[in-house]
Tab-separated table of C-alpha atoms and ligand atoms in Angstrom:
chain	number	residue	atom	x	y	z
W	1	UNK	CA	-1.492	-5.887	6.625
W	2	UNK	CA	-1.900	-9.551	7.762
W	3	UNK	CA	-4.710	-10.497	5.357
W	4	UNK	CA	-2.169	-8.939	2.296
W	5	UNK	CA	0.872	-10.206	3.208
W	6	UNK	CA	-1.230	-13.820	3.582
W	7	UNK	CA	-2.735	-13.046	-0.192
W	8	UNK	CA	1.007	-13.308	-1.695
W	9	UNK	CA	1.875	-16.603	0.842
W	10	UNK	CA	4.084	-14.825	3.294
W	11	UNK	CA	4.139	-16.266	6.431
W	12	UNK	CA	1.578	-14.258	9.119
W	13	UNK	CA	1.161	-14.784	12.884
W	14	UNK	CA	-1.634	-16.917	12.494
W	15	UNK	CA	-4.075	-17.126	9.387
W	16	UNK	CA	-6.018	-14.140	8.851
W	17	UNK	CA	-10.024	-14.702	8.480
W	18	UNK	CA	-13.450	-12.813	7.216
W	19	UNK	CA	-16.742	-13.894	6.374
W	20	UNK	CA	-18.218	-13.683	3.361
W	21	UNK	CA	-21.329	-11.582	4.107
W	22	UNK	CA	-19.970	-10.776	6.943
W	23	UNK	CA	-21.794	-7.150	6.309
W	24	UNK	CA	-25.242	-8.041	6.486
W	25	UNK	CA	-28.657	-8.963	7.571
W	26	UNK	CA	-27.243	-11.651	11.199
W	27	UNK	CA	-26.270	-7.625	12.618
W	28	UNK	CA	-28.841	-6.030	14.508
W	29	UNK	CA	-26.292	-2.945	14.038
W	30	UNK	CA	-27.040	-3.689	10.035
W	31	UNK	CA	-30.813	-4.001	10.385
W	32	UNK	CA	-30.907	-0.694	12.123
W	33	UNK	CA	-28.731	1.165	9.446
W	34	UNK	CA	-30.881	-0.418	6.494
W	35	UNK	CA	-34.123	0.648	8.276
W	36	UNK	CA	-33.181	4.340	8.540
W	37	UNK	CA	-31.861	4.631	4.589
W	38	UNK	CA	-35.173	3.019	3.754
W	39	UNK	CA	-34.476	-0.264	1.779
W	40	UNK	CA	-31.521	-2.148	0.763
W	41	UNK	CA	-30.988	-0.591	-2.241
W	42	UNK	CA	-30.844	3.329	-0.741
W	43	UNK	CA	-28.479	1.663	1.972
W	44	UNK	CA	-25.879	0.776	-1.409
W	45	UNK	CA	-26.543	4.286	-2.995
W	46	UNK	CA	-25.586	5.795	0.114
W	47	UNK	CA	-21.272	6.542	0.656
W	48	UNK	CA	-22.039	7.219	4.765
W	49	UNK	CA	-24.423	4.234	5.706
W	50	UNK	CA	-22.492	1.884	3.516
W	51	UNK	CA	-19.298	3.526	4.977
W	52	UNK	CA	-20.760	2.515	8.163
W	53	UNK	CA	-21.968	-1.100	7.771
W	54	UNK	CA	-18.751	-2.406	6.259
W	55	UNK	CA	-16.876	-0.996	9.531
W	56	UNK	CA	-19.555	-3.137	11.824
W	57	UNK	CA	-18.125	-6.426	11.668
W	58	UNK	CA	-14.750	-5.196	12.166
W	59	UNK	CA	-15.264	-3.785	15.446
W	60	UNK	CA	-17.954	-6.686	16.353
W	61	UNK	CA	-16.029	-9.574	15.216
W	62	UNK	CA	-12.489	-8.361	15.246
W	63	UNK	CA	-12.122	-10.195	11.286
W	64	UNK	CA	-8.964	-9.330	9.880
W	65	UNK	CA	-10.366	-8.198	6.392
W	66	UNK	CA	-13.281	-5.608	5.796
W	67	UNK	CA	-15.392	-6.197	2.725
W	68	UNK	CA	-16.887	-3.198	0.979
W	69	UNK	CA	-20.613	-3.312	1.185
W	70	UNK	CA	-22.337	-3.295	-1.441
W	71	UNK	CA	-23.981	-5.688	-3.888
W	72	UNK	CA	-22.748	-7.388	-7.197
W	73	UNK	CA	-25.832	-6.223	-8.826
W	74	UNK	CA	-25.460	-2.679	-8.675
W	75	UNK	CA	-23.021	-3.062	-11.804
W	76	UNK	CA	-26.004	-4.107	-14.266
W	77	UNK	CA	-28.097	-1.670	-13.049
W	78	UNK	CA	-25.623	1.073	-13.509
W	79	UNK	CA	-25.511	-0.340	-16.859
W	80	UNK	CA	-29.029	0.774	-17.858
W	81	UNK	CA	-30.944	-2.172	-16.119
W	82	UNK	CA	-34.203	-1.573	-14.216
W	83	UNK	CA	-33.417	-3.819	-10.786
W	84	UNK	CA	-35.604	-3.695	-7.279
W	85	UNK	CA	-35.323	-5.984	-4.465
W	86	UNK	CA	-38.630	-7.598	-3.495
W	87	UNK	CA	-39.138	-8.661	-0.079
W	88	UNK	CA	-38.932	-12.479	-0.417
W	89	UNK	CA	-38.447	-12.892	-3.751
W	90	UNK	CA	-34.709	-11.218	-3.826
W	91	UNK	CA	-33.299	-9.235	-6.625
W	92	UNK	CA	-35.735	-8.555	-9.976
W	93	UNK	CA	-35.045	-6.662	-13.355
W	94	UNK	CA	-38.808	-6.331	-14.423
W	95	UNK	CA	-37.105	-5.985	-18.398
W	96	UNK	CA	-34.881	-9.278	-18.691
W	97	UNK	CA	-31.986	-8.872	-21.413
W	98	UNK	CA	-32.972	-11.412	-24.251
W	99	UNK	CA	-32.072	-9.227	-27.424
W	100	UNK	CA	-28.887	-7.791	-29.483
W	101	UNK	CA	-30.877	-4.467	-29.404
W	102	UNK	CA	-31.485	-4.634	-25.591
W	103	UNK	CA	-27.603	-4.698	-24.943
W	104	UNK	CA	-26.727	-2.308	-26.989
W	105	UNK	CA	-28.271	0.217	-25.835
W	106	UNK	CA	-26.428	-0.446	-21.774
W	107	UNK	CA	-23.746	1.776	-21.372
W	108	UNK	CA	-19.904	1.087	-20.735
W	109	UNK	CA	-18.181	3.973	-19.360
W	110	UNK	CA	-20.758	5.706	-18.380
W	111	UNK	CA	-21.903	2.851	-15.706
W	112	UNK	CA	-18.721	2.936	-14.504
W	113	UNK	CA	-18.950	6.451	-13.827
W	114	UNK	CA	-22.587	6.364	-12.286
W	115	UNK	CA	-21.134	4.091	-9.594
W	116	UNK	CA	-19.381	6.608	-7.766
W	117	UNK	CA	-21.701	6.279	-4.731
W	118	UNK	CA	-19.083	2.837	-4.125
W	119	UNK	CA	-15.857	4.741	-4.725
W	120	UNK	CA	-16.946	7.493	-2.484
W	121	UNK	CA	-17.967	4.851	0.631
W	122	UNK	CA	-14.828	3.097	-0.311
W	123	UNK	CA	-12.676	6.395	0.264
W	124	UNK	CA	-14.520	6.569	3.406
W	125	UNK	CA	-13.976	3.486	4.815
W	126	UNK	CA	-10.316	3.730	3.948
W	127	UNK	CA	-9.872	6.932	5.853
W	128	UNK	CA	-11.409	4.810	8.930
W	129	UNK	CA	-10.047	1.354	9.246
W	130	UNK	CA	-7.732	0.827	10.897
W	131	UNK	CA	-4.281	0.793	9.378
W	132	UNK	CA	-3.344	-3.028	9.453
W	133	UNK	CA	-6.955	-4.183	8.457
W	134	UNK	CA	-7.257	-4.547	4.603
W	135	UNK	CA	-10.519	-3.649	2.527
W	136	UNK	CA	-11.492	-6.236	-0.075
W	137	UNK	CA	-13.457	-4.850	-3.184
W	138	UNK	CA	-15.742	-6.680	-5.465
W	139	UNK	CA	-17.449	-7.777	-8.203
W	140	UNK	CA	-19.894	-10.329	-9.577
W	141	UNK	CA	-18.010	-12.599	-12.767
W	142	UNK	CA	-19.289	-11.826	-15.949
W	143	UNK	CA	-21.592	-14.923	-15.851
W	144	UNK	CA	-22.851	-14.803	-12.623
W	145	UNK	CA	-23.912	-11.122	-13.468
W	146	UNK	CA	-25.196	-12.435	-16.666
W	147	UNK	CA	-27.366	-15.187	-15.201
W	148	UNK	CA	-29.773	-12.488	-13.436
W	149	UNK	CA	-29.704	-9.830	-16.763
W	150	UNK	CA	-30.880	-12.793	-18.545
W	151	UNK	CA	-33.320	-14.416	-16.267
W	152	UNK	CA	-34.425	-11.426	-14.742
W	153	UNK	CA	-33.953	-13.031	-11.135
W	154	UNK	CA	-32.500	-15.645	-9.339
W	155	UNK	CA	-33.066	-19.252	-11.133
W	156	UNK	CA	-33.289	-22.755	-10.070
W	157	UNK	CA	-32.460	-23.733	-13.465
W	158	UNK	CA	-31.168	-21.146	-15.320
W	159	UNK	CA	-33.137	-22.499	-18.407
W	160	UNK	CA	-33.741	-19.209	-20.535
W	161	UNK	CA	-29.657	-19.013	-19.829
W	162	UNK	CA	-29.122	-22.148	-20.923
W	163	UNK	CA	-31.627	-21.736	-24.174
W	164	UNK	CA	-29.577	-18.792	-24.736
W	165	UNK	CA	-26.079	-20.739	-24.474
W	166	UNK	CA	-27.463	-22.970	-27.197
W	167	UNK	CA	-29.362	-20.899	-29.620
W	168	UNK	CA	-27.552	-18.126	-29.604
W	169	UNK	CA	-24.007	-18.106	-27.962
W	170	UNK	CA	-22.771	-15.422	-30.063
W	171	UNK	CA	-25.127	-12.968	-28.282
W	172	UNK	CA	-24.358	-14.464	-25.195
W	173	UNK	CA	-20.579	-14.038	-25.842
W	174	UNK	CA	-21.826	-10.390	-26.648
W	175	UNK	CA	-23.283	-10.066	-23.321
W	176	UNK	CA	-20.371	-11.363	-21.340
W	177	UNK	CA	-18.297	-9.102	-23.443
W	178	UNK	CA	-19.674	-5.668	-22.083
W	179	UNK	CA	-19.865	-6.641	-19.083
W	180	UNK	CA	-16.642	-7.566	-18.495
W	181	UNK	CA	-15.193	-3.931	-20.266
W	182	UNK	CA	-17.505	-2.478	-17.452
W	183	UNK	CA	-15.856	-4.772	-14.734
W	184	UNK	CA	-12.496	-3.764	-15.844
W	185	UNK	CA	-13.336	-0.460	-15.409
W	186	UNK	CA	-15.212	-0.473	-12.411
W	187	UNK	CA	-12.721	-2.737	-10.525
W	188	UNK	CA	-9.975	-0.375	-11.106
W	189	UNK	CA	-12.082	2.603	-10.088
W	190	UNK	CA	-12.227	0.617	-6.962
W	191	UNK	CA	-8.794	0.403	-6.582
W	192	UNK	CA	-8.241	3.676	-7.323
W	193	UNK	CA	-10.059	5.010	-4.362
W	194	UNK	CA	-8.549	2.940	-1.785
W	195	UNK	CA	-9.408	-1.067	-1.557
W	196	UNK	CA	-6.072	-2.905	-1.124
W	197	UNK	CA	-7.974	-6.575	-2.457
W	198	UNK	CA	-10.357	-7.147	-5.070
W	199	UNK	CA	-12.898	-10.497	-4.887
W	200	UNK	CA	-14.902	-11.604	-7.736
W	201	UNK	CA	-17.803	-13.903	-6.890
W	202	UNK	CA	-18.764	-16.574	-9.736
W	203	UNK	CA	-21.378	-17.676	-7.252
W	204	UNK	CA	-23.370	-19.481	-10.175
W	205	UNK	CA	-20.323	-21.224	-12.298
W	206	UNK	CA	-21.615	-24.612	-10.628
W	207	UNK	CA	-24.986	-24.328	-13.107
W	208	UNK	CA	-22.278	-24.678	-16.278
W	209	UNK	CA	-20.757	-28.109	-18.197
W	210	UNK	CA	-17.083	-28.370	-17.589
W	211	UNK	CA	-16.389	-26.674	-21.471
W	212	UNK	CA	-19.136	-24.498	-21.097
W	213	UNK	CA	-17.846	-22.965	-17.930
W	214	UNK	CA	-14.779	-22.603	-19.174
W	215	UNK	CA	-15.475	-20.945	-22.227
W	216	UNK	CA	-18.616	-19.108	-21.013
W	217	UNK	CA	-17.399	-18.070	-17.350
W	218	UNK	CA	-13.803	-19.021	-16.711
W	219	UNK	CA	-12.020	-16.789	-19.547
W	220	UNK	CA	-13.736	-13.811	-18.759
W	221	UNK	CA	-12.594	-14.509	-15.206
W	222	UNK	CA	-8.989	-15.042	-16.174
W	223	UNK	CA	-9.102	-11.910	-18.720
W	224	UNK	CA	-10.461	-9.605	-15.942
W	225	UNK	CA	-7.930	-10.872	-13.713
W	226	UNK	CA	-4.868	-10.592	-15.886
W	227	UNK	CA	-5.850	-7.343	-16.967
W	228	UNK	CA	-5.989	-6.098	-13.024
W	229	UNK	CA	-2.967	-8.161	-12.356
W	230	UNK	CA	-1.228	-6.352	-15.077
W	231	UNK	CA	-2.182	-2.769	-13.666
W	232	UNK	CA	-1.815	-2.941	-10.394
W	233	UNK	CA	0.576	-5.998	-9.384
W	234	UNK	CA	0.077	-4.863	-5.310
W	235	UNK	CA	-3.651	-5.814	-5.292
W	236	UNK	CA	-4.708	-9.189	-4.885
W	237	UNK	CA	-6.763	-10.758	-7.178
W	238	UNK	CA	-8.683	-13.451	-5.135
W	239	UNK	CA	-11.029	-15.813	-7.116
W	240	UNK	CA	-14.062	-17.461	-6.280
W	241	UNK	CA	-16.204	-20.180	-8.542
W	242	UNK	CA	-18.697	-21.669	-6.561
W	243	UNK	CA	-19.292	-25.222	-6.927
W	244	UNK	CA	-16.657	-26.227	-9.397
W	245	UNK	CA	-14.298	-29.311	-7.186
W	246	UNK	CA	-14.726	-31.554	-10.388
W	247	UNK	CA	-12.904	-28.598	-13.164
W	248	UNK	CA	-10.241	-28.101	-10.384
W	249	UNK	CA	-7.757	-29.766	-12.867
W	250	UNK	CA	-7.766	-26.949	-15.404
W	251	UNK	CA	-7.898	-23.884	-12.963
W	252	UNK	CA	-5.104	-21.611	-14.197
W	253	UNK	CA	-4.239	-17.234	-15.112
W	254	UNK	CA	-2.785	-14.433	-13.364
W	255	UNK	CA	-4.302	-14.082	-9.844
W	256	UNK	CA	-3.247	-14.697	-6.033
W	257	UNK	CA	-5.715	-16.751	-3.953
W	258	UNK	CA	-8.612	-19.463	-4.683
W	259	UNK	CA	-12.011	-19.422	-2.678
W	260	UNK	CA	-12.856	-22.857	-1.794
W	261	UNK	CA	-16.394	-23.344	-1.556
W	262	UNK	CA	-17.868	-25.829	1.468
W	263	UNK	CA	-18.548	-28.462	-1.274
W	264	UNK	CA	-14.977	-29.157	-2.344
W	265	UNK	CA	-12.898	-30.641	-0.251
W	266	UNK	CA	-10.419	-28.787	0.864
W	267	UNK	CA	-7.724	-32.083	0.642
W	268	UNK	CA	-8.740	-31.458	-2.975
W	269	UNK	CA	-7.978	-28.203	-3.274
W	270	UNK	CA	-4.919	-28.631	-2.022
W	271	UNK	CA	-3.763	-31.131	-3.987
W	272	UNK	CA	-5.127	-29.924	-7.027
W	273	UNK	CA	-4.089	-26.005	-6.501
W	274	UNK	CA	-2.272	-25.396	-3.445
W	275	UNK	CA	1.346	-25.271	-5.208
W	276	UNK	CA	-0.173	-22.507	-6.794
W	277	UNK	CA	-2.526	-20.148	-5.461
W	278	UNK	CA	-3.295	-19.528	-1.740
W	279	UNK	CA	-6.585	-21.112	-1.087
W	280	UNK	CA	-9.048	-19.343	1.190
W	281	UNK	CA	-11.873	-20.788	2.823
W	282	UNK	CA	-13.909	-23.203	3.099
W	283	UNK	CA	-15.767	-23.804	6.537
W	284	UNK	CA	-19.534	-25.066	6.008
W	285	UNK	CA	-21.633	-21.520	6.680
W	286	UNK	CA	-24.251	-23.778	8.375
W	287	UNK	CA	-21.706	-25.495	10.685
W	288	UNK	CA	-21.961	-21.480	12.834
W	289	UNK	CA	-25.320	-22.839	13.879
W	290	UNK	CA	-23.503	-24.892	16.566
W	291	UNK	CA	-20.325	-24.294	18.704
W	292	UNK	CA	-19.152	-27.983	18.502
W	293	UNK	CA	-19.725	-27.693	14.790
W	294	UNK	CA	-17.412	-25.189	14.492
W	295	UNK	CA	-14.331	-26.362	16.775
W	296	UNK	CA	-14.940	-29.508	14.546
W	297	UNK	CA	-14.990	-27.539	11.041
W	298	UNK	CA	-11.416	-25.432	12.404
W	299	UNK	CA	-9.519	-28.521	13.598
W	300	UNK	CA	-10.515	-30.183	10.306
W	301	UNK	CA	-9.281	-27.555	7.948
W	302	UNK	CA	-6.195	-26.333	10.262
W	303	UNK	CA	-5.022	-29.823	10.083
W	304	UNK	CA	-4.877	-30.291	6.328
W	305	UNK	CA	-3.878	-26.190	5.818
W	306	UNK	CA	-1.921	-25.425	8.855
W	307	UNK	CA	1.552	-25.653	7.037
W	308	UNK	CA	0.218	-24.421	3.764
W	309	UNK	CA	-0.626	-21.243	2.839
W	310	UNK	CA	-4.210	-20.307	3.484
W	311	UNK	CA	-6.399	-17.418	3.929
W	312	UNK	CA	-9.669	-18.686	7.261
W	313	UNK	CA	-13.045	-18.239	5.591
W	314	UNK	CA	-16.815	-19.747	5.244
W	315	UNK	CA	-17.442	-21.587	2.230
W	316	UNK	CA	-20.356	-19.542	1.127
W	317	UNK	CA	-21.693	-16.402	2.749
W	318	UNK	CA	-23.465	-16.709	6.434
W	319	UNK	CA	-26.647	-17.007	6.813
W	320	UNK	CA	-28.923	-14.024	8.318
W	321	UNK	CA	-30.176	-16.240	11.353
W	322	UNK	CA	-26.775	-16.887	12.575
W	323	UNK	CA	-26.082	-15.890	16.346
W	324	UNK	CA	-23.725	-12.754	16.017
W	325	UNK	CA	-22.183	-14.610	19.319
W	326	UNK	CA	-21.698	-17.633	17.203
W	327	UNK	CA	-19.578	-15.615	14.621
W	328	UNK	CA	-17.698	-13.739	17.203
W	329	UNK	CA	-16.474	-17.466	18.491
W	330	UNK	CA	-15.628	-18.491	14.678
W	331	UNK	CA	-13.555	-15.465	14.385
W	332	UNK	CA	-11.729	-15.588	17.715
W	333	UNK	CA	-11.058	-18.976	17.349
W	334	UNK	CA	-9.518	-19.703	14.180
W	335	UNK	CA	-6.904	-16.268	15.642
W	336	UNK	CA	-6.040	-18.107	18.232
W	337	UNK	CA	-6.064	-22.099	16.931
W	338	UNK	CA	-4.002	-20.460	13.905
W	339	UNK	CA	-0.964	-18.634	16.259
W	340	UNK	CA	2.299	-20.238	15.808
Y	401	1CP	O1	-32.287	-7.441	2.854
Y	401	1CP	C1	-31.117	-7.054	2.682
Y	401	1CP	O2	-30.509	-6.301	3.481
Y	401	1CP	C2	-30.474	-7.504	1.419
Y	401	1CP	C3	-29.624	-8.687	1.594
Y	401	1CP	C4	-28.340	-8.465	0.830
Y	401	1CP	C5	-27.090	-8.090	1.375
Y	401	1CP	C6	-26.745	-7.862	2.815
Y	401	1CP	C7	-28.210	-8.529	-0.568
Y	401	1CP	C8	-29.277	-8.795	-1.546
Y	401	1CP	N1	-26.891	-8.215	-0.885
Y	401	1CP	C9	-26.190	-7.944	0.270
Y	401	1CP	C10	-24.786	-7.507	0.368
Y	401	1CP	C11	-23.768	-8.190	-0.441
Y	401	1CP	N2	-23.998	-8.932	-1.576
Y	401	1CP	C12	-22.388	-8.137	-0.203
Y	401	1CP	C13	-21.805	-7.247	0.882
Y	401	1CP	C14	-20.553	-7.451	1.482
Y	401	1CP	C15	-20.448	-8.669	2.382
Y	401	1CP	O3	-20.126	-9.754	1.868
Y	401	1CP	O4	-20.595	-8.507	3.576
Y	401	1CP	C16	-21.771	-8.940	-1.195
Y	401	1CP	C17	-20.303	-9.264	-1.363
Y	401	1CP	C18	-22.793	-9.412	-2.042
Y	401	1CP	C19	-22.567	-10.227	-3.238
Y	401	1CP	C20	-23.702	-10.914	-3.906
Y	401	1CP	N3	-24.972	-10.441	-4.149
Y	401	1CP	C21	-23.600	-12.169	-4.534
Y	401	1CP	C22	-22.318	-12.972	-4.599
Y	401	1CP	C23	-21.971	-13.593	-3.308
Y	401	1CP	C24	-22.782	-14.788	-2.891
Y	401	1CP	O5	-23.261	-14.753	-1.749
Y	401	1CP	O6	-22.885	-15.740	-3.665
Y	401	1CP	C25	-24.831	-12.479	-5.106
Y	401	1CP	C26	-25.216	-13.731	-5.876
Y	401	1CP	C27	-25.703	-11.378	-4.869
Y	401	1CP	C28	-27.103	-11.216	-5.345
Y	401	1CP	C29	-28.004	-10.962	-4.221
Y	401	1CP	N4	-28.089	-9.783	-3.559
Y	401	1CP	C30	-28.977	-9.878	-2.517
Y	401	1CP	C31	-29.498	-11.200	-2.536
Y	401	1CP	C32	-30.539	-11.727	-1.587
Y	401	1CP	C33	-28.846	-11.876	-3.572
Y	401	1CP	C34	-28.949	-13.330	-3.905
Y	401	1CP	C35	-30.204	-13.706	-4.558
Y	401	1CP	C36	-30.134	-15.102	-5.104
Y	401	1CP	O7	-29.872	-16.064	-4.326
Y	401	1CP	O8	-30.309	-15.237	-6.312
């Protein structure tokens, strides 16, 4: 597999790319499937549909990497949480997690074991992809996950978070805890039934101070990783804090490739990590709006990562308004710019 082989630096053909997202609302093929399960979350719950979405962008787009639909939010839910999605207002847990009492009584194992809906679409999809196309797995990090059990929803500010951080770390240490002995267990389940790459998304490490992300985000990153490292050395471990160009300096533990988001430069990255870790990214998501945008955002990252080793992605995930013909050029593109 091209996108594997790329994940421990061999040299491939030409750089492998996916989208982040790339499963998702910019489909008319996805919109269709999500109408007939009923609502996003049914779509997750259900092994066929979700077997079936992840598999659209590979035929549409030809990417070299299918990502496992699904969303990181199913994890706390499995745990014991109450979550909907509200048109508009995006993911909600109408309970919040703001006491000692509260957490204990979220399961462990038995979350682990209630998401079986992902391990059964992720058997499926690995009995249909295609041979040479990898499947990435995922998971949100510990704090990311944490941010939403806390706040209840998405946050601006992430203030009761932050009041938490301050008042009462210990519990918020406690809360990180379990859910990264779920994550451990869940990501190997994962592996288990079939994905060949794992992802975990810290898409909210950019709201943290340098110490506090490392000590509140980054070592239950590393742990997580090391531990999956550890088990199963032929899997991938590709890491993604979003937001995070000015902690580059102290970015180290067990794992194989760094997302670059859009806002770090990916000079930066390279200097800072590219000796390393394989760095993966980091086209501006907004940049697919526009044709001449993207020949401009591929010529500028080819020529700072065309002789180092480097996995074609966005920066963040694309947006649902994107032209699917707009993608398809991103994706051909970088194939072809990228053949030696
Ligand atoms: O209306 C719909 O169909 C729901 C939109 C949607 C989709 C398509 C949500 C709700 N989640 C997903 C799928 C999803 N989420 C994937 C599928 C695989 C793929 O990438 O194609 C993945 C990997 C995720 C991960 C995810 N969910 C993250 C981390 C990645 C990132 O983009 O930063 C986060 C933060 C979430 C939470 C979430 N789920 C959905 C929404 C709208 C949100 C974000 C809400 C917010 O901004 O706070």
């Amino acid at each position: 597999m091209i996108f594997i082989d790329a994940c421990f630096g061999k040299k491939t053909p030409y750089a492998p790319v996916w989208m982040m997202r790339q499963a998702g609302r910019y489909l008319p093929e996805y919109m269709r499937v999500r109408a007939e399960a009923g609502d996003f979350l049914s779509l997750c719950k259900d092994p066929k549909r979700a077997c079936e979405v992840t598999l659209q962008p590979m035929d549409i787009l030809g990417v070299d990497a299918a990502i496992l639909f699904s969303d990181i939010l199913v994890v706390p839910m499995e745990m014991g949480m109450d979550l909907r999605f509200e048109k508009g207002e995006g993911p909600v847990f109408d309970t919040p997690l703001t006491s000692r009492a509260q957490l204990e009584a979220l399961h462990v194992e038995a979350a682990a074991e209630r998401l079986s809906y992902v391990y059964e679409a992720i058997s499926l999809v690995r009995a249909k992809l295609a041979p040479e196309k990898a499947l990435i797995g995922f998971c949100g990090a510990p704090w990311t996950l944490a941010t939403y059990m806390i706040e209840g929803k998405g946050t601006k500010t992430y203030a009761v978070c932050k009041k938490l951080l301050y008042s009462d770390p210990a519990l918020l240490h406690a809360i990180l805890r379990k859910v990264t002995d779920v994550l451990k267990l869940y990501m190997a389940r994962q592996i288990e039934a079939g994905v060949n790459a794992v992802q975990i998304f810290d898409s909210w490490a950019a709201a943290l101070e340098e110490a506090a992300f490392f000590e509140f985000s980054w070592s239950y990153i590393k742990e997580l990783a090391a531990f999956l490292k550890e088990t199963y050395p032929h899997v991938p471990v590709i890491l993604f804090p979003k937001g995070i160009s000015g902690y580059l300096d102290k970015i180290d533990g067990n794992f194989d490739v760094f997302g670059v988001d859009w806002s770090t430069p990916i000079e930066l990255a390279k200097e800072k990590l590219g000796d390393k870790y394989v760095l993966q990214g980091n086209m501006e998501p907004t940049r697919l709006y526009d044709k001449k945008a993207i020949d401009a955002g591929i010529e500028h990252i080819v020529s700072v990562m065309q002789n180092s080793r480097h996995i074609f992605n966005l920066g963040h995930g694309i947006l649902p308004d994107i032209p699917v013909e707009h993608a398809k050029y991103f994706i051909q593109s970088v194939q072809e710019r990228t053949r030696l």
